[in-house]
Amino acid sequence: MNTKSSNSHLWSKLDDRDYRKAFLIGQFKRMVPFQIQILRKQRGWSQEQLAEASGLTQGVISRAEDPDYGNLTINTVLRIANGLDVAFIGKFAPYGELEDWFGGLSEKMYVPSFDEENAIRQGKLIRKAGALRATEGNNPSQIDVNGKIDRNISDSVDRLGPALQGDRQRAA
Amino acid sequence: MAFWRFFDYIAEDNKNHLGIWYGTLGRDEQVIFDLLVRQLAETEDWDATKKSRRKHKELEREDIGLTQLMFQSLRLTTFGRVFRKQFRAIGIWQKEEWQFIFLNGCQKHGIFGTAPPDAFKHARRLRAQFEAKRGNINEHKII
């Protein structure tokens, strides 16, 4: 038997206007429920827990995770996004952007909550400021065009310091 | 990342029966099918999904050896009524090779009815041809 291989051909399919219209609706109706389920499972939550965090009932979450339900509203999606503490970007975009997003969908399935994202950002700020301080006074020539940005980061960390301490005290 | 590869069986009459059936679907139904194939390609363990939400079923009795992929299209009327159409893509699931060979497809009518008629009987004939190493397979393009 012979085999022939091929690459992704979404763009050529999108050339057909009717397919494009159907794809826009179809991918939203299927991928949003799929992503809600993935994000909930990544957090180790039950549907009841997500419902409580979102101010919805477990039944609504169950339907929101069902790609065959077909009647998911933006209002519900936004409330679930709030429950998961993630952003939901509903914006008009060219099809090329949709294709890029769709192409890397499986790699982008993990979405950190705001707290996780904040911790990641602060970790980066502290590391960058630490690197800047290490170079200051030793070899100023290493502080190049990025130096200005790094100084701003350093200032930000100084400003964030007391706030972070306050957070830690509140958490304790 | 795709775990599974999909192929279309080109029968000894040189016809891609899955492709012919796909061409008869409406655009919205084609999209649902394309998205399902993409979703399954990227799902490592199909059986890990809750049984009621699974999109595949390994057939039994006279259809043993065949697996159907299931999807439905919904149409909401202005009065809130929902019209559902049930579709089946039939093929051979080769788990060891991480691949699925599409044979043909159909729309379900009631418990036993299909459009085109006798789609499962046809799939059994195609499977016999495939197992006799007659015909070819082409990689099924995933969106």
Short mmCIF file of C-alpha atoms in Angstrom, two decimals:
data_model
loop_
_atom_site.label_atom_id
_atom_site.label_comp_id
_atom_site.label_asym_id
_atom_site.label_seq_id
_atom_site.Cartn_x
_atom_site.Cartn_y
_atom_site.Cartn_z
CA MET A 1 0.00 0.00 0.00
CA ASN A 2 1.15 3.54 -0.76
CA THR A 3 0.82 6.46 1.65
CA LYS A 4 0.84 10.19 0.92
CA SER A 5 1.43 12.73 3.67
CA SER A 6 0.26 16.34 3.98
CA ASN A 7 0.49 19.41 6.22
CA SER A 8 -2.23 21.35 8.01
CA HIS A 9 -4.63 22.79 5.49
CA LEU A 10 -6.88 24.98 7.60
CA TRP A 11 -6.03 28.13 5.65
CA SER A 12 -7.00 26.62 2.31
CA LYS A 13 -10.33 25.54 3.82
CA LEU A 14 -10.92 29.04 5.19
CA ASP A 15 -10.78 30.26 1.59
CA ASP A 16 -14.38 29.06 1.32
CA ARG A 17 -16.58 31.76 2.90
CA ASP A 18 -19.25 29.31 4.09
CA TYR A 19 -16.59 27.12 5.74
CA ARG A 20 -15.07 30.23 7.33
CA LYS A 21 -18.39 31.26 8.81
CA ALA A 22 -19.08 27.77 10.11
CA PHE A 23 -15.53 27.41 11.48
CA LEU A 24 -15.77 30.65 13.46
CA ILE A 25 -18.91 29.43 15.21
CA GLY A 26 -17.87 25.79 15.45
CA GLN A 27 -14.44 26.37 16.97
CA PHE A 28 -15.90 28.75 19.58
CA LYS A 29 -18.67 26.34 20.51
CA ARG A 30 -16.30 23.39 20.83
CA MET A 31 -13.02 24.89 22.01
CA VAL A 32 -14.43 27.08 24.81
CA PRO A 33 -16.14 24.14 26.57
CA PHE A 34 -13.01 22.04 26.03
CA GLN A 35 -10.81 24.74 27.55
CA ILE A 36 -13.14 25.29 30.53
CA GLN A 37 -12.91 21.57 31.31
CA ILE A 38 -9.12 21.52 30.92
CA LEU A 39 -8.62 24.58 33.15
CA ARG A 40 -10.94 23.20 35.82
CA LYS A 41 -9.09 19.87 35.84
CA GLN A 42 -5.68 21.61 35.93
CA ARG A 43 -6.82 23.25 39.16
CA GLY A 44 -8.08 19.94 40.51
CA TRP A 45 -11.56 21.40 40.97
CA SER A 46 -14.91 19.66 40.73
CA GLN A 47 -17.74 21.21 38.74
CA GLU A 48 -19.32 22.21 42.08
CA GLN A 49 -16.16 24.06 43.12
CA LEU A 50 -15.97 25.96 39.84
CA ALA A 51 -19.68 26.71 40.06
CA GLU A 52 -19.23 28.16 43.54
CA ALA A 53 -16.23 30.27 42.45
CA SER A 54 -18.19 31.54 39.43
CA GLY A 55 -21.49 32.15 41.20
CA LEU A 56 -23.23 29.61 38.98
CA THR A 57 -24.83 26.22 39.51
CA GLN A 58 -23.12 22.88 38.83
CA GLY A 59 -25.64 22.26 36.03
CA VAL A 60 -24.53 25.41 34.21
CA ILE A 61 -20.88 24.33 34.46
CA SER A 62 -21.79 20.87 33.16
CA ARG A 63 -23.53 22.38 30.15
CA ALA A 64 -20.69 24.89 29.63
CA GLU A 65 -18.28 21.95 29.37
CA ASP A 66 -20.48 20.11 26.91
CA PRO A 67 -19.45 20.95 23.32
CA ASP A 68 -22.75 19.57 22.09
CA TYR A 69 -24.84 21.93 24.23
CA GLY A 70 -24.50 24.66 21.64
CA ASN A 71 -26.11 27.54 23.55
CA LEU A 72 -23.30 28.87 25.74
CA THR A 73 -23.62 32.62 26.38
CA ILE A 74 -20.82 35.18 26.68
CA ASN A 75 -22.20 36.14 30.08
CA THR A 76 -21.68 32.59 31.38
CA VAL A 77 -18.21 32.40 29.83
CA LEU A 78 -17.21 35.67 31.54
CA ARG A 79 -18.49 34.47 34.91
CA ILE A 80 -16.53 31.23 34.52
CA ALA A 81 -13.42 33.24 33.58
CA ASN A 82 -13.88 35.20 36.80
CA GLY A 83 -14.28 31.96 38.73
CA LEU A 84 -11.04 30.63 37.25
CA ASP A 85 -9.42 34.06 37.80
CA VAL A 86 -8.25 34.27 34.19
CA ALA A 87 -8.97 36.76 31.42
CA PHE A 88 -11.26 36.04 28.50
CA ILE A 89 -10.31 37.95 25.36
CA GLY A 90 -13.32 38.44 23.12
CA LYS A 91 -12.04 40.60 20.31
CA PHE A 92 -12.49 40.95 16.58
CA ALA A 93 -9.42 39.73 14.74
CA PRO A 94 -8.27 38.77 11.24
CA TYR A 95 -8.54 35.09 10.32
CA GLY A 96 -4.75 34.83 10.23
CA GLU A 97 -4.70 35.49 13.97
CA LEU A 98 -7.35 32.84 14.50
CA GLU A 99 -5.31 30.37 12.45
CA ASP A 100 -2.16 31.11 14.50
CA TRP A 101 -4.07 30.74 17.76
CA PHE A 102 -5.74 27.54 16.58
CA GLY A 103 -2.44 26.10 15.34
CA GLY A 104 -0.83 26.36 18.77
CA LEU A 105 -3.96 25.60 20.74
CA SER A 106 -2.78 22.45 22.47
CA GLU A 107 0.42 24.17 23.63
CA LYS A 108 -1.57 27.09 25.04
CA MET A 109 -4.06 25.08 27.04
CA TYR A 110 -2.46 25.95 30.37
CA VAL A 111 -3.64 29.35 31.57
CA PRO A 112 -2.34 30.50 34.97
CA SER A 113 -4.71 32.26 37.36
CA PHE A 114 -3.98 35.92 38.13
CA ASP A 115 -2.23 34.98 41.40
CA GLU A 116 0.02 32.44 39.63
CA GLU A 117 0.78 34.92 36.86
CA ASN A 118 1.51 37.63 39.40
CA ALA A 119 3.92 35.38 41.26
CA ILE A 120 5.68 34.53 37.98
CA ARG A 121 5.99 38.22 37.07
CA GLN A 122 7.30 39.21 40.49
CA GLY A 123 9.78 36.35 40.39
CA LYS A 124 11.07 37.66 37.06
CA LEU A 125 11.26 41.24 38.37
CA ILE A 126 13.25 40.18 41.41
CA ARG A 127 15.66 38.09 39.30
CA LYS A 128 16.19 40.95 36.81
CA ALA A 129 16.72 43.51 39.60
CA GLY A 130 19.16 41.14 41.29
CA ALA A 131 21.13 40.80 38.06
CA LEU A 132 21.21 44.58 37.62
CA ARG A 133 22.43 45.18 41.17
CA ALA A 134 25.16 42.58 40.66
CA THR A 135 26.46 44.45 37.61
CA GLU A 136 26.20 47.97 39.12
CA GLY A 137 29.62 49.25 40.35
CA ASN A 138 31.42 46.20 38.97
CA ASN A 139 31.29 46.66 35.24
CA PRO A 140 29.06 49.57 34.19
CA SER A 141 29.72 48.88 30.51
CA GLN A 142 27.51 45.78 30.82
CA ILE A 143 24.54 48.01 31.54
CA ASP A 144 23.56 48.62 27.93
CA VAL A 145 20.40 49.84 26.28
CA ASN A 146 18.43 47.55 28.56
CA GLY A 147 19.91 49.33 31.58
CA LYS A 148 17.15 51.93 31.63
CA ILE A 149 14.48 49.28 31.60
CA ASP A 150 16.29 47.29 34.26
CA ARG A 151 16.56 50.41 36.48
CA ASN A 152 12.80 50.83 36.13
CA ILE A 153 12.37 47.19 37.10
CA SER A 154 14.65 47.75 40.06
CA ASP A 155 12.51 50.71 41.14
CA SER A 156 9.38 48.60 40.70
CA VAL A 157 10.77 45.89 42.93
CA ASP A 158 11.60 48.51 45.56
CA ARG A 159 8.03 49.76 45.36
CA LEU A 160 6.59 46.24 45.40
CA GLY A 161 8.70 45.19 48.39
CA PRO A 162 6.49 46.65 51.14
CA ALA A 163 3.35 45.57 49.31
CA LEU A 164 4.64 42.00 49.05
CA GLN A 165 5.57 42.08 52.72
CA GLY A 166 2.04 43.28 53.51
CA ASP A 167 0.65 40.38 51.48
CA ARG A 168 2.83 37.91 53.34
CA GLN A 169 1.74 39.34 56.70
CA ARG A 170 -1.91 39.16 55.65
CA ALA A 171 -1.42 35.58 54.46
CA ALA A 172 0.22 34.66 57.81
CA MET B 1 0.84 17.89 19.57
CA ALA B 2 -0.78 15.13 17.54
CA PHE B 3 -0.64 11.63 19.02
CA TRP B 4 -2.78 10.00 16.36
CA ARG B 5 -2.63 9.94 12.58
CA PHE B 6 -5.70 9.61 10.40
CA PHE B 7 -5.90 8.06 6.94
CA ASP B 8 -8.57 7.83 4.24
CA TYR B 9 -8.98 4.41 2.69
CA ILE B 10 -8.98 4.52 -1.10
CA ALA B 11 -10.92 1.42 -2.08
CA GLU B 12 -10.07 -0.81 -5.03
CA ASP B 13 -12.69 1.08 -7.08
CA ASN B 14 -10.29 4.03 -6.55
CA LYS B 15 -12.90 5.92 -4.53
CA ASN B 16 -12.38 7.73 -1.24
CA HIS B 17 -15.75 6.86 0.31
CA LEU B 18 -15.16 8.99 3.40
CA GLY B 19 -14.28 11.94 1.16
CA ILE B 20 -17.42 11.44 -0.94
CA TRP B 21 -19.59 11.38 2.18
CA TYR B 22 -17.77 14.44 3.60
CA GLY B 23 -18.60 16.33 0.42
CA THR B 24 -22.33 15.77 1.00
CA LEU B 25 -22.22 17.39 4.46
CA GLY B 26 -23.16 21.01 5.08
CA ARG B 27 -20.30 23.39 5.87
CA ASP B 28 -21.20 23.52 9.58
CA GLU B 29 -21.21 19.71 9.71
CA GLN B 30 -17.84 19.56 7.92
CA VAL B 31 -16.39 21.96 10.50
CA ILE B 32 -17.70 19.87 13.42
CA PHE B 33 -16.17 16.75 11.85
CA ASP B 34 -12.83 18.52 11.17
CA LEU B 35 -12.69 19.84 14.74
CA LEU B 36 -13.51 16.39 16.12
CA VAL B 37 -10.67 14.79 14.15
CA ARG B 38 -8.29 17.50 15.34
CA GLN B 39 -9.43 17.03 18.95
CA LEU B 40 -8.98 13.26 18.78
CA ALA B 41 -5.59 13.57 17.08
CA GLU B 42 -4.39 15.58 20.09
CA THR B 43 -6.01 13.35 22.72
CA GLU B 44 -3.57 10.67 23.84
CA ASP B 45 -6.07 8.43 25.59
CA TRP B 46 -9.51 8.47 24.00
CA ASP B 47 -10.86 6.14 26.67
CA ALA B 48 -9.95 8.56 29.47
CA THR B 49 -12.98 10.67 28.56
CA LYS B 50 -16.15 10.03 30.54
CA LYS B 51 -18.14 7.38 28.66
CA SER B 52 -21.15 9.62 28.03
CA ARG B 53 -18.89 12.26 26.47
CA ARG B 54 -16.81 9.91 24.31
CA LYS B 55 -16.80 10.58 20.61
CA HIS B 56 -15.77 7.08 19.59
CA LYS B 57 -17.27 3.64 19.98
CA GLU B 58 -15.77 0.28 19.16
CA LEU B 59 -18.52 -1.68 17.45
CA GLU B 60 -19.57 -5.20 18.37
CA ARG B 61 -21.15 -8.34 16.93
CA GLU B 62 -21.05 -8.36 13.11
CA ASP B 63 -19.31 -4.95 13.08
CA ILE B 64 -16.49 -6.04 15.39
CA GLY B 65 -13.19 -4.54 14.26
CA LEU B 66 -14.88 -1.31 13.23
CA THR B 67 -14.93 1.89 15.28
CA GLN B 68 -17.29 4.79 14.76
CA LEU B 69 -16.55 8.43 15.48
CA MET B 70 -19.71 10.23 16.51
CA PHE B 71 -20.74 13.84 16.12
CA GLN B 72 -23.94 15.81 15.87
CA SER B 73 -25.00 19.11 14.42
CA LEU B 74 -27.49 21.33 16.18
CA ARG B 75 -29.75 23.92 14.71
CA LEU B 76 -31.64 26.26 16.98
CA THR B 77 -34.85 27.73 15.64
CA THR B 78 -36.05 31.20 16.56
CA PHE B 79 -38.58 29.53 18.87
CA GLY B 80 -35.82 27.76 20.81
CA ARG B 81 -36.42 24.30 19.37
CA VAL B 82 -33.31 22.25 18.71
CA PHE B 83 -32.93 20.08 15.61
CA ARG B 84 -30.18 17.48 15.96
CA LYS B 85 -28.58 15.41 13.23
CA GLN B 86 -26.41 12.46 14.24
CA PHE B 87 -23.41 11.49 12.10
CA ARG B 88 -21.00 8.57 12.16
CA ALA B 89 -17.59 8.29 10.53
CA ILE B 90 -16.69 4.60 10.37
CA GLY B 91 -13.18 3.24 10.35
CA ILE B 92 -10.52 0.94 11.72
CA TRP B 93 -8.84 2.02 14.92
CA GLN B 94 -5.27 0.68 14.96
CA LYS B 95 -4.24 1.49 18.51
CA GLU B 96 -0.84 -0.18 18.29
CA GLU B 97 0.08 1.94 15.25
CA TRP B 98 -1.52 5.10 16.73
CA GLN B 99 -3.66 5.54 13.64
CA PHE B 100 -7.24 5.51 12.46
CA ILE B 101 -8.25 4.50 8.92
CA PHE B 102 -11.49 6.11 7.73
CA LEU B 103 -13.62 3.83 5.58
CA ASN B 104 -16.86 5.76 5.07
CA GLY B 105 -19.46 7.84 6.90
CA CYS B 106 -23.18 8.23 7.30
CA GLN B 107 -26.00 10.08 8.97
CA LYS B 108 -27.96 8.06 11.53
CA HIS B 109 -31.73 7.74 11.21
CA GLY B 110 -33.38 6.13 14.21
CA ILE B 111 -31.75 3.01 15.67
CA PHE B 112 -30.75 1.10 12.54
CA GLY B 113 -31.31 3.49 9.62
CA THR B 114 -28.47 5.29 7.90
CA ALA B 115 -28.06 7.68 5.00
CA PRO B 116 -26.62 6.47 2.68
CA PRO B 117 -28.40 3.15 3.38
CA ASP B 118 -26.46 0.11 4.63
CA ALA B 119 -23.45 2.24 5.53
CA PHE B 120 -22.22 -0.25 8.14
CA LYS B 121 -22.57 -3.17 5.72
CA HIS B 122 -20.57 -1.15 3.21
CA ALA B 123 -17.94 -0.42 5.88
CA ARG B 124 -17.62 -4.17 6.56
CA ARG B 125 -16.97 -4.77 2.84
CA LEU B 126 -14.37 -1.99 2.76
CA ARG B 127 -12.70 -3.40 5.86
CA ALA B 128 -12.43 -6.81 4.19
CA GLN B 129 -10.80 -5.16 1.16
CA PHE B 130 -8.41 -3.25 3.41
CA GLU B 131 -7.43 -6.38 5.30
CA ALA B 132 -6.84 -8.18 2.01
CA LYS B 133 -4.33 -5.37 1.31
CA ARG B 134 -6.33 -4.13 -1.65
CA GLY B 135 -6.54 -0.37 -2.29
CA ASN B 136 -4.45 2.42 -0.74
CA ILE B 137 -4.47 4.82 2.17
CA ASN B 138 -3.90 8.59 1.99
CA GLU B 139 -3.14 10.69 5.02
CA HIS B 140 -6.29 12.50 6.14
CA LYS B 141 -5.54 16.22 6.31
CA ILE B 142 -6.15 17.62 9.79
CA ILE B 143 -7.03 21.30 10.17
#
